[in-house]
mmCIF file with all atom_site columns, C-alpha atoms in Angstrom:
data_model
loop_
_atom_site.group_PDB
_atom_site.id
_atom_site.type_symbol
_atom_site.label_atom_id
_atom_site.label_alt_id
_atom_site.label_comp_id
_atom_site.label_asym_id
_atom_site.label_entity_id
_atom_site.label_seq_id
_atom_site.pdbx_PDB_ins_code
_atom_site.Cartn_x
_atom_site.Cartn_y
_atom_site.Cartn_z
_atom_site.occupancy
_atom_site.B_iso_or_equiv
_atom_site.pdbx_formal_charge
_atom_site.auth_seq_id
_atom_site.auth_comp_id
_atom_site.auth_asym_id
_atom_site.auth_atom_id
_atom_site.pdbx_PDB_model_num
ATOM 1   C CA . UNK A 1 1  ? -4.153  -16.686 -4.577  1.00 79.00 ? 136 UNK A CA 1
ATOM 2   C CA . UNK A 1 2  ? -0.404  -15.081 -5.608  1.00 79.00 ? 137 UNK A CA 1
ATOM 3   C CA . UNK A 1 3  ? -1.204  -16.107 -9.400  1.00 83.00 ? 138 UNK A CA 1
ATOM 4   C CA . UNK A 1 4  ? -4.942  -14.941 -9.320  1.00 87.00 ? 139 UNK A CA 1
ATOM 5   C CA . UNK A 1 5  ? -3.462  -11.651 -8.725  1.00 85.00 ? 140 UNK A CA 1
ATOM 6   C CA . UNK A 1 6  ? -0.547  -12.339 -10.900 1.00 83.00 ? 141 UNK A CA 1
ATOM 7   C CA . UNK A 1 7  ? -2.921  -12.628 -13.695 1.00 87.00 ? 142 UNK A CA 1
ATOM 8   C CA . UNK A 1 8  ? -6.308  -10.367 -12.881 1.00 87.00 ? 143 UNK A CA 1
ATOM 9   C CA . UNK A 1 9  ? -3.370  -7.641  -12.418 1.00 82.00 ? 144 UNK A CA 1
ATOM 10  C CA . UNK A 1 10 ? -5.866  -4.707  -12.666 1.00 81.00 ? 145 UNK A CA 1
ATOM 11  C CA . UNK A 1 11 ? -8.862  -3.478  -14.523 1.00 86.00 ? 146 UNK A CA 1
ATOM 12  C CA . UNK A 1 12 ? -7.781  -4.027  -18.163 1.00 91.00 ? 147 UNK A CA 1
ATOM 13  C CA . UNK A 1 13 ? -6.598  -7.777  -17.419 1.00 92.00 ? 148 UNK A CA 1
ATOM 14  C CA . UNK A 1 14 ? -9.909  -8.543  -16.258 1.00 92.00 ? 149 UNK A CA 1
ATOM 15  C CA . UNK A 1 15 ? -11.265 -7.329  -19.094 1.00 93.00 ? 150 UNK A CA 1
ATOM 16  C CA . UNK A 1 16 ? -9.613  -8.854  -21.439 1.00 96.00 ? 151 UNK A CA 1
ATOM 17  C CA . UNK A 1 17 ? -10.419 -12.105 -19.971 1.00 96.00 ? 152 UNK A CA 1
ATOM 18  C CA . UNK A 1 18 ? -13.833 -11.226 -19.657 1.00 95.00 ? 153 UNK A CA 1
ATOM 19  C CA . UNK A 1 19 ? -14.490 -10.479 -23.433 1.00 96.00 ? 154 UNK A CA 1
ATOM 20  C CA . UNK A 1 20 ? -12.487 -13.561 -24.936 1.00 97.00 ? 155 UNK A CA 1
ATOM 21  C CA . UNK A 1 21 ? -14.789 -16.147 -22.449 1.00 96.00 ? 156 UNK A CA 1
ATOM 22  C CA . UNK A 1 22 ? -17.422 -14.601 -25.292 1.00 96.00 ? 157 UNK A CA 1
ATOM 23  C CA . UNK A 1 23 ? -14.847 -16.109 -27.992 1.00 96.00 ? 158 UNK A CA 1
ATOM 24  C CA . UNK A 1 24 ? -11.968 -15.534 -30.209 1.00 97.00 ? 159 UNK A CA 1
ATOM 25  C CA . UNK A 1 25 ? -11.382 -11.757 -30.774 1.00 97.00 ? 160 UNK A CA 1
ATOM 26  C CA . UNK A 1 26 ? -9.006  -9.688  -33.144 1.00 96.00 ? 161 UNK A CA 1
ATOM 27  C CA . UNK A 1 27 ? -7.245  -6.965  -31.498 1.00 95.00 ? 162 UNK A CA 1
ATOM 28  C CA . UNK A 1 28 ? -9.851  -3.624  -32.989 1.00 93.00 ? 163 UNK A CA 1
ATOM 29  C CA . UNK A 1 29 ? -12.980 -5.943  -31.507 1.00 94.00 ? 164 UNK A CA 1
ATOM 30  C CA . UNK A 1 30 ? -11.059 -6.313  -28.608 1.00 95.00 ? 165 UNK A CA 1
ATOM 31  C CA . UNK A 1 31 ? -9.830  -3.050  -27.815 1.00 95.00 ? 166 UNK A CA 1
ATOM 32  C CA . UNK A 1 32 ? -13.562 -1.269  -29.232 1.00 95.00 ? 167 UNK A CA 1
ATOM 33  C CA . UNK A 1 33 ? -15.197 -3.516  -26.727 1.00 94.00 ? 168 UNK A CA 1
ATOM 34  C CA . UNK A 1 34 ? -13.033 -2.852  -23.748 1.00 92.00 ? 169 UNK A CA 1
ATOM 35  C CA . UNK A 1 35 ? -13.373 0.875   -23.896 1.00 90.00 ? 170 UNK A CA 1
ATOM 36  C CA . UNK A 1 36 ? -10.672 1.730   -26.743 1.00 89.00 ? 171 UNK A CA 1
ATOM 37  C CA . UNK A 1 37 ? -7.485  1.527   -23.691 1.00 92.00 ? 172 UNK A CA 1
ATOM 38  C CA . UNK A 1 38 ? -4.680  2.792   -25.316 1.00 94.00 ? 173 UNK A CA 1
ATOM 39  C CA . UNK A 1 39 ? -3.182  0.494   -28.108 1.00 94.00 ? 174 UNK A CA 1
ATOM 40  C CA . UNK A 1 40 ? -0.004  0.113   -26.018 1.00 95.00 ? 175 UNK A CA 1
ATOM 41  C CA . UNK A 1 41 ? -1.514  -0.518  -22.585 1.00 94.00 ? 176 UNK A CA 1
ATOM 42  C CA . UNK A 1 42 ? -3.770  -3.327  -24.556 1.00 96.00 ? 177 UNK A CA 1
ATOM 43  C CA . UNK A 1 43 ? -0.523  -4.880  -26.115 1.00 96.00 ? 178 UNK A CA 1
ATOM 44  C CA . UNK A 1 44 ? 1.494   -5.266  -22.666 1.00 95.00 ? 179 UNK A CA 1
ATOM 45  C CA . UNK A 1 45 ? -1.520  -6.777  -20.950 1.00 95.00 ? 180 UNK A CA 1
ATOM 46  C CA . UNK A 1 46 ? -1.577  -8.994  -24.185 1.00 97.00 ? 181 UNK A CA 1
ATOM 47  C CA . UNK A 1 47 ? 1.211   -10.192 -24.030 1.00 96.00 ? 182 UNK A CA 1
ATOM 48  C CA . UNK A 1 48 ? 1.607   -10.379 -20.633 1.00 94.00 ? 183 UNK A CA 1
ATOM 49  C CA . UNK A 1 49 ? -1.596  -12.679 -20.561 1.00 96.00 ? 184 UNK A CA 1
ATOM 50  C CA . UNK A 1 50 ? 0.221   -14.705 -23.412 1.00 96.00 ? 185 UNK A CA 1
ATOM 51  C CA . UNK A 1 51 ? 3.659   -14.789 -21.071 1.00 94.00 ? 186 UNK A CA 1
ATOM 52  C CA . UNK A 1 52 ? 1.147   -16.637 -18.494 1.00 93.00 ? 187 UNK A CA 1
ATOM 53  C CA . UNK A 1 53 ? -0.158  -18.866 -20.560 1.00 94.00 ? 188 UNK A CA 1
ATOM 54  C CA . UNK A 1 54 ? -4.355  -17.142 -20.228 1.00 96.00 ? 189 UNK A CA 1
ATOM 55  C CA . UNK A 1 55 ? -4.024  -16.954 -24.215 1.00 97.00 ? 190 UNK A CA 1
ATOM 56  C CA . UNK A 1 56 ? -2.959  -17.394 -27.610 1.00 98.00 ? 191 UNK A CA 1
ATOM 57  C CA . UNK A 1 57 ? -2.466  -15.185 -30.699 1.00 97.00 ? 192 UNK A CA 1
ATOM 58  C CA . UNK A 1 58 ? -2.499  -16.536 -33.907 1.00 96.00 ? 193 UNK A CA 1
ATOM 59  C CA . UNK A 1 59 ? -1.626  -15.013 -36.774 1.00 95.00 ? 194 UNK A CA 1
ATOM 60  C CA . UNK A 1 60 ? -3.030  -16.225 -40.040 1.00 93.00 ? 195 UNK A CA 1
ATOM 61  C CA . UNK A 1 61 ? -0.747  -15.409 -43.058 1.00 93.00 ? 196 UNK A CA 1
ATOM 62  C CA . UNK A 1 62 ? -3.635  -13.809 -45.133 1.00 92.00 ? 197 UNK A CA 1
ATOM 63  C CA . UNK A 1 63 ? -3.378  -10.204 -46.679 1.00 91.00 ? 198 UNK A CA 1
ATOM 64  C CA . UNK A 1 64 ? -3.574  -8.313  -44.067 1.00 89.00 ? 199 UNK A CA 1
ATOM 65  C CA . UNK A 1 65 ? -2.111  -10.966 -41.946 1.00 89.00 ? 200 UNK A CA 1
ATOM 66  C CA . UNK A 1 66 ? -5.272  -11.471 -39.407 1.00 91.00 ? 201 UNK A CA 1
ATOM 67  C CA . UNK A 1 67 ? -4.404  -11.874 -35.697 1.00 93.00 ? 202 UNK A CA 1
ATOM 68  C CA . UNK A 1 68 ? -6.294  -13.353 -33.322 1.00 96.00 ? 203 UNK A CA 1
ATOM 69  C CA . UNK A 1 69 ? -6.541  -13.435 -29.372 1.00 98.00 ? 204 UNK A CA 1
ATOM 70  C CA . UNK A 1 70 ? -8.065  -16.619 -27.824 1.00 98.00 ? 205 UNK A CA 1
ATOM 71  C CA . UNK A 1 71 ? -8.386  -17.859 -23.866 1.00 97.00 ? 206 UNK A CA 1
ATOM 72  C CA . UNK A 1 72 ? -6.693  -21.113 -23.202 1.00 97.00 ? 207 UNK A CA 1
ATOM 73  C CA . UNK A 1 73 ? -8.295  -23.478 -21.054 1.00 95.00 ? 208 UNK A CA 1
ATOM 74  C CA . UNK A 1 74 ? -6.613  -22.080 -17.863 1.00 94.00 ? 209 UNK A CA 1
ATOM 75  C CA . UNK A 1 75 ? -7.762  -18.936 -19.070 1.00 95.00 ? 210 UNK A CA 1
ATOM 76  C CA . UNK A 1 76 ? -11.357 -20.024 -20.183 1.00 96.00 ? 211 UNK A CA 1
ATOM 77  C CA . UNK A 1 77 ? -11.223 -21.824 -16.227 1.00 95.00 ? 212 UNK A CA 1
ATOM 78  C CA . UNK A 1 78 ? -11.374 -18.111 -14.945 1.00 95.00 ? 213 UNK A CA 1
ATOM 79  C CA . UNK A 1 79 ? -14.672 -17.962 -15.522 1.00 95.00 ? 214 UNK A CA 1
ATOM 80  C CA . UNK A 1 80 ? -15.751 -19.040 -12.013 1.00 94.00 ? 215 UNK A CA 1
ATOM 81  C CA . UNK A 1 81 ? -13.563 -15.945 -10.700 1.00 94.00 ? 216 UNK A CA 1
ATOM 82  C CA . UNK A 1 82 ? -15.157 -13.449 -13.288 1.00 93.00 ? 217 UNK A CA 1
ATOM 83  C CA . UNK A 1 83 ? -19.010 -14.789 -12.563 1.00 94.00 ? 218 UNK A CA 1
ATOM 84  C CA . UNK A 1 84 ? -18.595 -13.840 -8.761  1.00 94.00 ? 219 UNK A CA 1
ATOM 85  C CA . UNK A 1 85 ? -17.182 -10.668 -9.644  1.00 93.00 ? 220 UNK A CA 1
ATOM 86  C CA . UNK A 1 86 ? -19.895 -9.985  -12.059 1.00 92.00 ? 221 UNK A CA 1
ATOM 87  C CA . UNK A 1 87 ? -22.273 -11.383 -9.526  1.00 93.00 ? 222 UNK A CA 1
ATOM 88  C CA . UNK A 1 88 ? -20.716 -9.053  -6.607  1.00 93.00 ? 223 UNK A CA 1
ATOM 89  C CA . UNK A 1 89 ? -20.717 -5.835  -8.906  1.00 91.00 ? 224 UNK A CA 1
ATOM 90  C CA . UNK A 1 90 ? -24.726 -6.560  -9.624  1.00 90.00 ? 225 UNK A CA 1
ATOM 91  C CA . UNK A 1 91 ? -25.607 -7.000  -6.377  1.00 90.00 ? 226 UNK A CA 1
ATOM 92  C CA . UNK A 1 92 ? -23.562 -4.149  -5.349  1.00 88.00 ? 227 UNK A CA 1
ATOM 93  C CA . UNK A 1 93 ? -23.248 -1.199  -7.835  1.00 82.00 ? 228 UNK A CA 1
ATOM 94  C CA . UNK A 1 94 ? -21.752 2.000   -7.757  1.00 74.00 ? 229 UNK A CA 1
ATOM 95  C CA . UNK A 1 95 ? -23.718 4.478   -6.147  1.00 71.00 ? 230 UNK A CA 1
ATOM 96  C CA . UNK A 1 96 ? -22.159 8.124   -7.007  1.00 60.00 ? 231 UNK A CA 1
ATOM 97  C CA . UNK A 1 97 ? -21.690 10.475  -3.279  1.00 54.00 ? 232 UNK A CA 1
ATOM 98  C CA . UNK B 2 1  ? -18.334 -5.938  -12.695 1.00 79.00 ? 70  UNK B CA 1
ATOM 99  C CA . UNK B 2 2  ? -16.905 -2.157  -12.925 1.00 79.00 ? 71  UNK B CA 1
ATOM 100 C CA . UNK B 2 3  ? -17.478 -1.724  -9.122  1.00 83.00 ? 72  UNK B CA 1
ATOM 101 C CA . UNK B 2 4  ? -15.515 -5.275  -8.305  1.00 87.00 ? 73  UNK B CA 1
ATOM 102 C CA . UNK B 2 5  ? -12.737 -4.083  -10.369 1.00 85.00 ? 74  UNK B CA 1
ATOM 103 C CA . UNK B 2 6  ? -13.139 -0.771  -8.643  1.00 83.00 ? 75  UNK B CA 1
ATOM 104 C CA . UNK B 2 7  ? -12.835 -2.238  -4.495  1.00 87.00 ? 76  UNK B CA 1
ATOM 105 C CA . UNK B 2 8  ? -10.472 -5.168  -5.485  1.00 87.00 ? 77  UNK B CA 1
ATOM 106 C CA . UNK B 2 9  ? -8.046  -2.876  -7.556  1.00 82.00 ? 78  UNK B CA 1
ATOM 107 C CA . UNK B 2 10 ? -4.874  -4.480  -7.129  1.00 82.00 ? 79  UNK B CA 1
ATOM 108 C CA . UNK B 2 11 ? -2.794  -7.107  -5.245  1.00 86.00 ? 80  UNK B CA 1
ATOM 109 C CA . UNK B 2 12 ? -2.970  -5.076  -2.024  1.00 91.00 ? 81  UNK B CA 1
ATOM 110 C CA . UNK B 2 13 ? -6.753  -4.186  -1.760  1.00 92.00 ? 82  UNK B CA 1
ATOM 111 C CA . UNK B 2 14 ? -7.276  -7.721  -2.406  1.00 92.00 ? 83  UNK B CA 1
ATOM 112 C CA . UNK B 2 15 ? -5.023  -9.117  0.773   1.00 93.00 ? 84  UNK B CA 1
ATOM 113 C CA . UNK B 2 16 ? -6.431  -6.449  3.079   1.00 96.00 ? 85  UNK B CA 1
ATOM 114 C CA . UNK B 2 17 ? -10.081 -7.758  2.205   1.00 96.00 ? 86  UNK B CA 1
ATOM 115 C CA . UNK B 2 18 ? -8.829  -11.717 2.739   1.00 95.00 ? 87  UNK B CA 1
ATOM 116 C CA . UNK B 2 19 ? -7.336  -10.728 5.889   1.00 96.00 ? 88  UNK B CA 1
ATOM 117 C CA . UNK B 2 20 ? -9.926  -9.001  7.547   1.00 97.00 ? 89  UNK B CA 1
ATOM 118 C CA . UNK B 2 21 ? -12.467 -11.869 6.633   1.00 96.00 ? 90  UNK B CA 1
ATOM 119 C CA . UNK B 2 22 ? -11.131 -13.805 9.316   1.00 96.00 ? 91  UNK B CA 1
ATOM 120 C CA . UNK B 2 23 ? -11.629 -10.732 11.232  1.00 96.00 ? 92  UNK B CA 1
ATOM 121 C CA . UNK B 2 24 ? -10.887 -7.126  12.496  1.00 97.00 ? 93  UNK B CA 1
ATOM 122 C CA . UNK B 2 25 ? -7.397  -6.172  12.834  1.00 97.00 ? 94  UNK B CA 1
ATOM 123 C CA . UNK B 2 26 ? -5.212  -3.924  13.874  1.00 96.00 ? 95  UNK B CA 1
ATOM 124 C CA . UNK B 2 27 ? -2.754  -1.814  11.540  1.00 95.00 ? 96  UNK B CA 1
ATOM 125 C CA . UNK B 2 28 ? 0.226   -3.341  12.510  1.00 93.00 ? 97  UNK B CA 1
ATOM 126 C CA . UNK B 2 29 ? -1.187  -6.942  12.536  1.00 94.00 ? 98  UNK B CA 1
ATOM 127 C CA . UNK B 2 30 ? -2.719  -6.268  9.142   1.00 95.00 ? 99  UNK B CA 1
ATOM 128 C CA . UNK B 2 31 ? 0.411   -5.150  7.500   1.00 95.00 ? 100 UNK B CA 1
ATOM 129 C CA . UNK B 2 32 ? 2.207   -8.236  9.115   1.00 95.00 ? 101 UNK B CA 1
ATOM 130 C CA . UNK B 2 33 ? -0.186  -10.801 7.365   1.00 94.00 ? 102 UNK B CA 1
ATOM 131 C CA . UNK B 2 34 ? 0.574   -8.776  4.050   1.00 92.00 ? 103 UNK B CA 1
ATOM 132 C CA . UNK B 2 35 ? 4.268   -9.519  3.810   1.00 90.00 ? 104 UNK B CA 1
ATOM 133 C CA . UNK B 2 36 ? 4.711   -5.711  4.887   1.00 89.00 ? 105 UNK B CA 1
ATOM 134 C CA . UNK B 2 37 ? 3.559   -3.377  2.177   1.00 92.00 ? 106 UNK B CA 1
ATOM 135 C CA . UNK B 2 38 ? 4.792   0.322   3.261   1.00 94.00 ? 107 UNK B CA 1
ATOM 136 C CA . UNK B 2 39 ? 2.856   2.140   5.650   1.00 94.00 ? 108 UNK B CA 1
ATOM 137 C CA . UNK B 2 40 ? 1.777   4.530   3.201   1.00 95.00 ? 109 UNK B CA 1
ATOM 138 C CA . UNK B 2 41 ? 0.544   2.627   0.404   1.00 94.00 ? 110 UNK B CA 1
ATOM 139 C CA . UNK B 2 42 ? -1.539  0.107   3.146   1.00 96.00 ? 111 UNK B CA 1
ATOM 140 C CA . UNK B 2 43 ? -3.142  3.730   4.656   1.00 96.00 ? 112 UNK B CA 1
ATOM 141 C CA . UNK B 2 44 ? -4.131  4.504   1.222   1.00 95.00 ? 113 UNK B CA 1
ATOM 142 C CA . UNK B 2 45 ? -5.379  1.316   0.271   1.00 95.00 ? 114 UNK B CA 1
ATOM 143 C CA . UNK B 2 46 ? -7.560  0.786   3.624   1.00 97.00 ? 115 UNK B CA 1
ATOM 144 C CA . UNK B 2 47 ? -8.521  4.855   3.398   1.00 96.00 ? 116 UNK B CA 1
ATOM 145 C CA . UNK B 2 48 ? -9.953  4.048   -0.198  1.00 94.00 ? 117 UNK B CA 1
ATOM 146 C CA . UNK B 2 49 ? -11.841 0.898   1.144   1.00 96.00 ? 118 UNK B CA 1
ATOM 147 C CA . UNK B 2 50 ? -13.005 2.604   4.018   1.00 96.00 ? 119 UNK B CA 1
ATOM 148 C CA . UNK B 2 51 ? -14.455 5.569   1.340   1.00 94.00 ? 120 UNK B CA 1
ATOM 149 C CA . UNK B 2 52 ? -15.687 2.628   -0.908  1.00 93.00 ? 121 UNK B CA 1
ATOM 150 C CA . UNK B 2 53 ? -17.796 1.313   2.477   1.00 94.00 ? 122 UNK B CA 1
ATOM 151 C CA . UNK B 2 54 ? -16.109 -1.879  2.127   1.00 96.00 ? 123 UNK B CA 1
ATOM 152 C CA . UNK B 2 55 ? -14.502 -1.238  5.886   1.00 97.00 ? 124 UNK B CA 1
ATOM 153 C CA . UNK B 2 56 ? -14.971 0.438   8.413   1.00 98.00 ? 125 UNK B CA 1
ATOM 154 C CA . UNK B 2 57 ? -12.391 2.139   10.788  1.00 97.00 ? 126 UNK B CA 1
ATOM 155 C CA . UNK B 2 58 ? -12.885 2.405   14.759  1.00 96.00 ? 127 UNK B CA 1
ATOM 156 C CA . UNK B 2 59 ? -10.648 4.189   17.149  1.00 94.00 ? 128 UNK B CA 1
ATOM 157 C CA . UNK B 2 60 ? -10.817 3.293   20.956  1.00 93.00 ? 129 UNK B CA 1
ATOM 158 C CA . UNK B 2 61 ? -9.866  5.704   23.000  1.00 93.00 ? 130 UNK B CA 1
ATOM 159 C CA . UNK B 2 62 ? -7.487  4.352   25.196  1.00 91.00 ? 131 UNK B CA 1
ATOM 160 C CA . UNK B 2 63 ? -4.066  4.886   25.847  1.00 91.00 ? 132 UNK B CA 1
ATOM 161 C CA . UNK B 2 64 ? -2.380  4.412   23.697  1.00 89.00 ? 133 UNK B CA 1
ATOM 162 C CA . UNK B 2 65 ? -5.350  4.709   21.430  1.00 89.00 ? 134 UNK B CA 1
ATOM 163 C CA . UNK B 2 66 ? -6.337  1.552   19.576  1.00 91.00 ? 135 UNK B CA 1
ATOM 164 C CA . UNK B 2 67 ? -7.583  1.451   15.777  1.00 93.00 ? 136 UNK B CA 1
ATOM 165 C CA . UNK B 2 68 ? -9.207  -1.442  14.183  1.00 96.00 ? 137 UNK B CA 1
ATOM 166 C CA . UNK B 2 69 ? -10.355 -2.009  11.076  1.00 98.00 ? 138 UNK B CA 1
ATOM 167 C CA . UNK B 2 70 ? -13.325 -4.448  10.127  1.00 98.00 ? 139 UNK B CA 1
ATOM 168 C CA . UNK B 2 71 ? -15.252 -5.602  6.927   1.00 98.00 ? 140 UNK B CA 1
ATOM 169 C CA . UNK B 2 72 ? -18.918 -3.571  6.254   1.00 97.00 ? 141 UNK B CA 1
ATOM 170 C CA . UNK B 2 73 ? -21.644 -5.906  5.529   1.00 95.00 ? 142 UNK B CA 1
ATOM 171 C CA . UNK B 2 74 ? -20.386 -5.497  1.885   1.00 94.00 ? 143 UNK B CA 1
ATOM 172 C CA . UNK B 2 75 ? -16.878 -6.299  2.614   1.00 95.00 ? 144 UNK B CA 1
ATOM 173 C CA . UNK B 2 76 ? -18.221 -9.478  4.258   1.00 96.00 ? 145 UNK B CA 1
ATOM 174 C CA . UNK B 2 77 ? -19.948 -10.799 1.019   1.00 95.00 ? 146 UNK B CA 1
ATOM 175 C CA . UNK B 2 78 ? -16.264 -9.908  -1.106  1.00 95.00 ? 147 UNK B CA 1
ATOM 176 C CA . UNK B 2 79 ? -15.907 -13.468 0.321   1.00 95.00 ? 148 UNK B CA 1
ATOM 177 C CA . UNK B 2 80 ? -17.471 -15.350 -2.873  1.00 94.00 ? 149 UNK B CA 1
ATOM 178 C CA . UNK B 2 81 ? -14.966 -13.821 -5.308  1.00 94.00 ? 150 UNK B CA 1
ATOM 179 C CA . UNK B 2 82 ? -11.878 -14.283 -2.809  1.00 93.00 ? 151 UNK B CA 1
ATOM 180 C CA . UNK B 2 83 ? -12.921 -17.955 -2.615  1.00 94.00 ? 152 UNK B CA 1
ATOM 181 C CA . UNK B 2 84 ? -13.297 -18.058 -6.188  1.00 94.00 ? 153 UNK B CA 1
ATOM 182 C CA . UNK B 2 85 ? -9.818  -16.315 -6.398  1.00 93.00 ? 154 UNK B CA 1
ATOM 183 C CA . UNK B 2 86 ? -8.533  -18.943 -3.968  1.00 92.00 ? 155 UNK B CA 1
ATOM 184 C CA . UNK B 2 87 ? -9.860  -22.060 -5.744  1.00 93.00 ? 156 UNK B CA 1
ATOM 185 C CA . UNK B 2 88 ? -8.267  -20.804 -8.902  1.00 93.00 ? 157 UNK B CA 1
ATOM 186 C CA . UNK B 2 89 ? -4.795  -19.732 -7.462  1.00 91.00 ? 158 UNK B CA 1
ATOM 187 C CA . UNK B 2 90 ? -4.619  -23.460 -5.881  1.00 90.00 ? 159 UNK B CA 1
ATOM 188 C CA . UNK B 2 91 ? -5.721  -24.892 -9.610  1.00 90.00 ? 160 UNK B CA 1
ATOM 189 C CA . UNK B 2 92 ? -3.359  -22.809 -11.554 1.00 88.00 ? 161 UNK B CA 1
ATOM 190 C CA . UNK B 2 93 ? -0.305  -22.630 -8.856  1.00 82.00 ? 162 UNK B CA 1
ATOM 191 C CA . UNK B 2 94 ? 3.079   -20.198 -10.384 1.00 74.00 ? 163 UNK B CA 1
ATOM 192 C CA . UNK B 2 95 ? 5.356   -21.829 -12.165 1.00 71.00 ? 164 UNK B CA 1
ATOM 193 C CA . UNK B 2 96 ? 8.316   -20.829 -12.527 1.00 60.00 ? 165 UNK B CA 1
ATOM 194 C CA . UNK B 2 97 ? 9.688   -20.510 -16.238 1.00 54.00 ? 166 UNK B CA 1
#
């Protein structure tokens, strides 16, 4: 359980994780789909995620250099966690009071 | 999924809930099992989740008087994603690098 946490380490983690399981992602897709976080917070959770070996980033030497954020297969094996989040949070939503 | 990452929102939330799914406890027994977070930051934690409906909070009044906290319903069915949590933690254990 002490690396689950490790790694789902708050809301932006999660997300992250969540939206690469849909595929590769450059950083703007990323970041646009996540709810724009700020650029920095999105780069330390990055790399963080990279530190932990969740994903890789790939740059391709092209003009702009394109880089790329992609699950790994310990990160794409996360996906059991995520579905009974997503699962919980459906059956369970937040009711405003 | 915004409500999941709303209840478990952190390390700490996420160890109270596992705890008390083997069943109510006490303060003091509760912060034992956690590796001893600080009083304050467990009150605010189990406050929060107690607000979120996850738990509820009961005070016997005896002397001294005796508080015990215990999953809702809702907090009961948390138990998917902590397994899911759990399977992956034991799949993907820390290594240290």
């Amino acid at each position: 359980m002490e690396r689950t946490l490790k790694v789902l380490d708050g809301k932006w983690t999660t997300l992250i994780v969540r939206e690469l399981l849909s595929g590769p992602k450059r950083f703007g897709d990323l970041r646009a789909a996540m709810g724009s976080p700020s650029a920095k917070t999105l780069t330390d959770r990055l790399r963080a995620l990279e530190h932990q070996r969740i994903l890789t980033r790939t740059v391709y030497a092209e003009v702009p250099p394109r880089v790329v954020y992609q699950l790994t297969e310990e990160g794409e094996s996360l996906s059991d966690v995520l579905d009974a989040m997503l699962r919980w949070g459906e059956a369970h939503p937040l009711t405003e009071d």
